[in-house]
Amino acid sequence: GMGGPGFSGGGGTSLVYTDDDPDSYSGIFDNTETAQTGEGDQKRLIASLKKLSEGTDLESCVDVEEVLAYFVANTFLVNLDSYASSMKHNYYLYEKDGKLSMLPWDYNLSFGGFQSGSAEQVINFPIDTPVTDSMENSPMISKLLAVPEYLEQYHALYRQLLTEVVDSGWYEQEIDRIDTLISDYVANDPTAFYTFEEYRAAVAQLKVYYRERAESIRAQLEGTQPSDDYGDMETTLG
């Protein structure tokens, strides 16, 4: 397989097919992590992008389940420092035997920490248009969600996330577990960027985030809030 983080965006990192010239996809090929990537690999990947752009026989060019799961997690976390932004960067594209998938990378600006606007926009970020760029310029998700079967599969993954991660209590337990592990180190860190009191407030805000984000996603799935545009649920997120 071959990977390529679109660090600066552009050069094909939107995964929009333009032509068969590898130079049109420099943002991908100039950042490959596989030393043996050659002309045959480039042609195979470009052929997959062409199939993706056509929106037909998608299972031959995309690992549908993996990509849908990637976007469910990314959208729950509102990680826009990724393919989800207009910059189309900070993700790994993985290709094997002509099938594309996406590997998560660089999640330090999750929870709406990148180009997100207000706290209300973060909590109400739409699940069915999960990009700040246009869906037309985001074929890796738009082409999949245009297929009713995949859209339902995508929504089912959200329901699974809500049940197994949120309703089960796992998310809050994991916050508490990590807090217990690191809080003493944070309190005694001589190079800390923030005070320990600010850290404590942030931990509390993470719990607010997951509860209200889950509430928004549940409402979007039920149709009581829009899933293709920002809703109007209020938030106590600071």
Short mmCIF file of N, CA, C and O in Angstrom, two decimals, residues 39-122:
data_model
loop_
_atom_site.label_atom_id
_atom_site.label_comp_id
_atom_site.label_asym_id
_atom_site.label_seq_id
_atom_site.Cartn_x
_atom_site.Cartn_y
_atom_site.Cartn_z
N GLU A 39 5.52 3.97 -11.21
CA GLU A 39 4.53 4.41 -12.21
C GLU A 39 3.28 3.55 -12.17
O GLU A 39 2.16 4.06 -12.30
N GLY A 40 3.46 2.24 -11.99
CA GLY A 40 2.29 1.36 -11.93
C GLY A 40 1.40 1.67 -10.75
O GLY A 40 0.17 1.65 -10.86
N ASP A 41 2.00 1.98 -9.61
CA ASP A 41 1.23 2.35 -8.42
C ASP A 41 0.45 3.64 -8.66
O ASP A 41 -0.70 3.78 -8.25
N GLN A 42 1.10 4.60 -9.29
CA GLN A 42 0.45 5.87 -9.58
C GLN A 42 -0.74 5.69 -10.50
O GLN A 42 -1.82 6.24 -10.27
N LYS A 43 -0.56 4.89 -11.55
CA LYS A 43 -1.66 4.66 -12.49
C LYS A 43 -2.82 3.96 -11.80
O LYS A 43 -3.99 4.29 -12.06
N ARG A 44 -2.50 3.00 -10.93
CA ARG A 44 -3.56 2.28 -10.23
C ARG A 44 -4.35 3.21 -9.32
O ARG A 44 -5.59 3.15 -9.27
N LEU A 45 -3.65 4.09 -8.60
CA LEU A 45 -4.35 5.01 -7.70
C LEU A 45 -5.20 6.00 -8.50
O LEU A 45 -6.34 6.28 -8.14
N ILE A 46 -4.65 6.53 -9.58
CA ILE A 46 -5.41 7.48 -10.40
C ILE A 46 -6.66 6.81 -10.98
O ILE A 46 -7.74 7.41 -11.05
N ALA A 47 -6.52 5.55 -11.38
CA ALA A 47 -7.68 4.82 -11.89
C ALA A 47 -8.75 4.68 -10.81
O ALA A 47 -9.96 4.78 -11.09
N SER A 48 -8.32 4.49 -9.57
CA SER A 48 -9.28 4.40 -8.46
C SER A 48 -9.98 5.74 -8.24
O SER A 48 -11.19 5.79 -7.97
N LEU A 49 -9.22 6.84 -8.35
CA LEU A 49 -9.83 8.17 -8.20
C LEU A 49 -10.85 8.43 -9.31
O LEU A 49 -11.89 9.06 -9.08
N LYS A 50 -10.56 7.93 -10.50
CA LYS A 50 -11.50 8.11 -11.61
C LYS A 50 -12.80 7.36 -11.33
O LYS A 50 -13.90 7.89 -11.54
N LYS A 51 -12.68 6.12 -10.85
CA LYS A 51 -13.88 5.35 -10.51
C LYS A 51 -14.66 6.06 -9.41
O LYS A 51 -15.89 6.11 -9.43
N LEU A 52 -13.93 6.58 -8.42
CA LEU A 52 -14.59 7.30 -7.33
C LEU A 52 -15.37 8.49 -7.86
O LEU A 52 -16.51 8.74 -7.45
N SER A 53 -14.77 9.24 -8.77
CA SER A 53 -15.44 10.42 -9.32
C SER A 53 -16.70 10.06 -10.08
O SER A 53 -17.66 10.84 -10.11
N GLU A 54 -16.69 8.88 -10.69
CA GLU A 54 -17.87 8.44 -11.45
C GLU A 54 -18.97 7.92 -10.53
O GLU A 54 -20.13 7.86 -10.93
N GLY A 55 -18.60 7.55 -9.30
CA GLY A 55 -19.60 7.11 -8.33
C GLY A 55 -20.23 5.77 -8.64
O GLY A 55 -21.31 5.47 -8.14
N THR A 56 -19.56 4.97 -9.45
CA THR A 56 -20.10 3.66 -9.80
C THR A 56 -19.11 2.57 -9.38
O THR A 56 -17.90 2.78 -9.37
N ASP A 57 -19.65 1.41 -9.03
CA ASP A 57 -18.81 0.28 -8.61
C ASP A 57 -17.83 0.72 -7.54
O ASP A 57 -16.63 0.42 -7.60
N LEU A 58 -18.34 1.42 -6.54
CA LEU A 58 -17.48 2.02 -5.53
C LEU A 58 -16.72 1.00 -4.70
O LEU A 58 -15.61 1.26 -4.25
N GLU A 59 -17.29 -0.18 -4.52
CA GLU A 59 -16.62 -1.17 -3.70
C GLU A 59 -15.36 -1.72 -4.36
O GLU A 59 -14.53 -2.34 -3.69
N SER A 60 -15.20 -1.47 -5.65
CA SER A 60 -13.98 -1.90 -6.33
C SER A 60 -12.83 -0.93 -6.13
O SER A 60 -11.67 -1.27 -6.37
N CYS A 61 -13.13 0.29 -5.69
CA CYS A 61 -12.08 1.30 -5.55
C CYS A 61 -12.01 1.91 -4.16
O CYS A 61 -11.08 2.68 -3.88
N VAL A 62 -12.94 1.60 -3.28
CA VAL A 62 -12.97 2.16 -1.93
C VAL A 62 -13.29 1.06 -0.93
O VAL A 62 -14.19 0.24 -1.17
N ASP A 63 -12.57 1.02 0.17
CA ASP A 63 -12.93 0.16 1.28
C ASP A 63 -14.05 0.88 2.03
O ASP A 63 -13.80 1.66 2.95
N VAL A 64 -15.27 0.63 1.60
CA VAL A 64 -16.42 1.43 2.03
C VAL A 64 -16.59 1.42 3.55
O VAL A 64 -16.76 2.47 4.17
N GLU A 65 -16.53 0.25 4.16
CA GLU A 65 -16.75 0.16 5.61
C GLU A 65 -15.69 0.95 6.38
O GLU A 65 -16.02 1.67 7.32
N GLU A 66 -14.42 0.83 5.96
CA GLU A 66 -13.36 1.54 6.64
C GLU A 66 -13.51 3.05 6.50
O GLU A 66 -13.30 3.81 7.45
N VAL A 67 -13.85 3.51 5.30
CA VAL A 67 -13.96 4.95 5.06
C VAL A 67 -15.16 5.53 5.82
O VAL A 67 -15.07 6.61 6.42
N LEU A 68 -16.28 4.82 5.83
CA LEU A 68 -17.43 5.31 6.58
C LEU A 68 -17.11 5.39 8.07
O LEU A 68 -17.47 6.37 8.74
N ALA A 69 -16.42 4.39 8.60
CA ALA A 69 -16.04 4.41 10.02
C ALA A 69 -15.11 5.57 10.32
O ALA A 69 -15.22 6.21 11.37
N TYR A 70 -14.18 5.84 9.40
CA TYR A 70 -13.27 6.97 9.57
C TYR A 70 -14.06 8.27 9.72
O TYR A 70 -13.80 9.08 10.61
N PHE A 71 -15.04 8.48 8.84
CA PHE A 71 -15.79 9.74 8.88
C PHE A 71 -16.73 9.82 10.07
O PHE A 71 -16.97 10.92 10.58
N VAL A 72 -17.24 8.70 10.54
CA VAL A 72 -18.07 8.72 11.74
C VAL A 72 -17.25 9.20 12.93
O VAL A 72 -17.67 10.09 13.69
N ALA A 73 -16.07 8.62 13.11
CA ALA A 73 -15.22 9.03 14.23
C ALA A 73 -14.75 10.47 14.07
O ALA A 73 -14.79 11.26 15.02
N ASN A 74 -14.33 10.82 12.87
CA ASN A 74 -13.82 12.17 12.61
C ASN A 74 -14.90 13.23 12.83
O ASN A 74 -14.64 14.31 13.36
N THR A 75 -16.13 12.90 12.44
CA THR A 75 -17.23 13.85 12.54
C THR A 75 -17.73 13.96 13.97
O THR A 75 -18.10 15.05 14.43
N PHE A 76 -17.75 12.86 14.70
CA PHE A 76 -18.12 12.93 16.11
C PHE A 76 -17.17 13.86 16.86
O PHE A 76 -17.58 14.66 17.71
N LEU A 77 -15.89 13.78 16.52
CA LEU A 77 -14.87 14.59 17.18
C LEU A 77 -14.74 15.98 16.59
O LEU A 77 -14.01 16.82 17.12
N VAL A 78 -15.43 16.25 15.48
CA VAL A 78 -15.32 17.51 14.76
C VAL A 78 -13.83 17.86 14.58
O VAL A 78 -13.36 18.92 14.99
N ASN A 79 -13.12 16.94 13.96
CA ASN A 79 -11.71 17.14 13.66
C ASN A 79 -11.60 17.70 12.25
O ASN A 79 -11.57 16.94 11.27
N LEU A 80 -11.55 19.01 12.13
CA LEU A 80 -11.53 19.64 10.82
C LEU A 80 -10.11 19.89 10.31
O LEU A 80 -9.95 20.32 9.17
N ASP A 81 -9.13 19.59 11.12
CA ASP A 81 -7.74 19.68 10.66
C ASP A 81 -7.43 18.39 9.93
O ASP A 81 -6.57 17.59 10.34
N SER A 82 -8.13 18.19 8.80
CA SER A 82 -8.15 16.89 8.15
C SER A 82 -8.73 17.04 6.74
O SER A 82 -8.89 18.16 6.24
N TYR A 83 -9.07 15.93 6.14
CA TYR A 83 -9.76 15.94 4.84
C TYR A 83 -11.07 16.72 4.93
O TYR A 83 -11.57 17.22 3.91
N ALA A 84 -11.63 16.85 6.12
CA ALA A 84 -12.93 17.49 6.29
C ALA A 84 -12.90 19.00 6.09
O ALA A 84 -13.96 19.62 5.94
N SER A 85 -11.72 19.60 6.06
CA SER A 85 -11.65 21.06 5.88
C SER A 85 -11.38 21.40 4.42
O SER A 85 -11.11 20.53 3.59
N SER A 86 -11.42 22.68 4.11
CA SER A 86 -11.13 23.13 2.75
C SER A 86 -9.66 22.93 2.40
O SER A 86 -9.29 22.93 1.22
N MET A 87 -8.81 22.73 3.42
CA MET A 87 -7.39 22.53 3.17
C MET A 87 -7.09 21.10 2.71
O MET A 87 -6.03 20.85 2.13
N LYS A 88 -7.97 20.18 3.01
CA LYS A 88 -7.82 18.79 2.57
C LYS A 88 -6.44 18.22 2.90
O LYS A 88 -5.71 17.74 2.05
N HIS A 89 -6.09 18.29 4.18
CA HIS A 89 -4.75 17.85 4.57
C HIS A 89 -4.82 17.03 5.86
O HIS A 89 -5.89 16.74 6.38
N ASN A 90 -3.66 16.59 6.32
CA ASN A 90 -3.52 15.88 7.59
C ASN A 90 -4.38 14.61 7.66
O ASN A 90 -5.14 14.40 8.61
N TYR A 91 -4.23 13.79 6.65
CA TYR A 91 -4.78 12.44 6.68
C TYR A 91 -3.85 11.56 5.85
O TYR A 91 -3.07 12.05 5.04
N TYR A 92 -3.94 10.27 6.06
CA TYR A 92 -3.20 9.33 5.23
C TYR A 92 -4.17 8.61 4.29
O TYR A 92 -5.21 8.11 4.73
N LEU A 93 -3.83 8.61 3.04
CA LEU A 93 -4.57 7.84 2.04
C LEU A 93 -3.83 6.52 1.87
O LEU A 93 -2.64 6.51 1.58
N TYR A 94 -4.55 5.43 2.05
CA TYR A 94 -3.95 4.10 1.93
C TYR A 94 -4.56 3.40 0.72
O TYR A 94 -5.79 3.40 0.56
N GLU A 95 -3.71 2.85 -0.11
CA GLU A 95 -4.17 2.14 -1.29
C GLU A 95 -3.58 0.75 -1.33
O GLU A 95 -2.38 0.57 -1.12
N LYS A 96 -4.42 -0.24 -1.56
CA LYS A 96 -3.97 -1.61 -1.72
C LYS A 96 -4.84 -2.30 -2.75
O LYS A 96 -6.07 -2.33 -2.62
N ASP A 97 -4.19 -2.80 -3.79
CA ASP A 97 -4.90 -3.51 -4.86
C ASP A 97 -6.02 -2.67 -5.47
O ASP A 97 -7.09 -3.19 -5.82
N GLY A 98 -5.78 -1.36 -5.55
CA GLY A 98 -6.76 -0.49 -6.17
C GLY A 98 -7.84 0.02 -5.25
O GLY A 98 -8.67 0.83 -5.66
N LYS A 99 -7.87 -0.44 -3.99
CA LYS A 99 -8.87 0.02 -3.04
C LYS A 99 -8.28 1.09 -2.14
O LYS A 99 -7.18 0.94 -1.62
N LEU A 100 -9.05 2.15 -1.93
CA LEU A 100 -8.60 3.28 -1.13
C LEU A 100 -9.27 3.26 0.24
O LEU A 100 -10.45 2.92 0.37
N SER A 101 -8.51 3.64 1.24
CA SER A 101 -9.08 3.89 2.57
C SER A 101 -8.31 5.04 3.18
O SER A 101 -7.34 5.53 2.61
N MET A 102 -8.76 5.49 4.34
CA MET A 102 -8.16 6.65 4.99
C MET A 102 -7.74 6.27 6.40
O MET A 102 -8.50 5.62 7.13
N LEU A 103 -6.54 6.69 6.77
CA LEU A 103 -6.02 6.42 8.10
C LEU A 103 -6.01 7.71 8.91
O LEU A 103 -5.54 8.74 8.43
N PRO A 104 -6.52 7.69 10.13
CA PRO A 104 -6.54 8.90 10.96
C PRO A 104 -5.15 9.32 11.36
O PRO A 104 -4.27 8.49 11.59
N TRP A 105 -4.96 10.63 11.46
CA TRP A 105 -3.66 11.18 11.83
C TRP A 105 -3.85 12.62 12.30
O TRP A 105 -4.69 13.34 11.78
N ASP A 106 -3.10 13.02 13.31
CA ASP A 106 -3.05 14.41 13.77
C ASP A 106 -4.39 14.89 14.32
O ASP A 106 -5.06 15.72 13.72
N TYR A 107 -4.75 14.36 15.47
CA TYR A 107 -6.06 14.68 16.06
C TYR A 107 -5.98 15.68 17.21
O TYR A 107 -6.91 15.79 18.01
N ASN A 108 -4.90 16.43 17.30
CA ASN A 108 -4.75 17.34 18.44
C ASN A 108 -5.69 18.53 18.37
O ASN A 108 -5.88 19.22 19.36
N LEU A 109 -6.30 18.78 17.22
CA LEU A 109 -7.26 19.89 17.10
C LEU A 109 -8.68 19.37 16.95
O LEU A 109 -9.53 20.01 16.32
N SER A 110 -8.95 18.22 17.55
CA SER A 110 -10.31 17.71 17.60
C SER A 110 -11.17 18.58 18.52
O SER A 110 -10.69 19.55 19.09
N PHE A 111 -12.43 18.22 18.65
CA PHE A 111 -13.38 18.94 19.50
C PHE A 111 -13.55 20.37 19.00
O PHE A 111 -13.74 21.31 19.78
N GLY A 112 -13.47 20.55 17.68
CA GLY A 112 -13.71 21.86 17.09
C GLY A 112 -12.60 22.84 17.27
O GLY A 112 -12.82 24.05 17.23
N GLY A 113 -11.37 22.34 17.42
CA GLY A 113 -10.25 23.25 17.65
C GLY A 113 -9.66 23.88 16.40
O GLY A 113 -8.71 24.64 16.49
N PHE A 114 -10.24 23.59 15.22
CA PHE A 114 -9.68 24.08 13.97
C PHE A 114 -10.81 24.58 13.07
O PHE A 114 -11.69 23.81 12.69
N GLN A 115 -10.82 25.87 12.76
CA GLN A 115 -11.76 26.47 11.80
C GLN A 115 -13.21 26.11 12.09
O GLN A 115 -13.99 25.82 11.19
N SER A 116 -13.59 26.17 13.37
CA SER A 116 -14.93 25.70 13.72
C SER A 116 -15.94 26.79 14.04
O SER A 116 -17.13 26.52 14.14
N GLY A 117 -15.50 28.03 14.23
CA GLY A 117 -16.45 29.07 14.58
C GLY A 117 -16.86 28.96 16.03
O GLY A 117 -16.04 28.77 16.92
N SER A 118 -18.17 29.03 16.29
CA SER A 118 -18.68 29.08 17.65
C SER A 118 -18.85 27.69 18.24
O SER A 118 -18.83 26.67 17.54
N ALA A 119 -19.04 27.65 19.56
CA ALA A 119 -19.30 26.38 20.24
C ALA A 119 -20.59 25.75 19.72
O ALA A 119 -20.69 24.52 19.60
N GLU A 120 -21.58 26.57 19.39
CA GLU A 120 -22.84 26.06 18.86
C GLU A 120 -22.62 25.35 17.52
O GLU A 120 -23.23 24.31 17.24
N GLN A 121 -21.72 25.89 16.70
CA GLN A 121 -21.44 25.25 15.42
C GLN A 121 -20.73 23.91 15.62
O GLN A 121 -20.97 22.97 14.87
N VAL A 122 -19.88 23.85 16.62
CA VAL A 122 -19.19 22.59 16.90
C VAL A 122 -20.19 21.51 17.30
O VAL A 122 -20.21 20.41 16.74
#
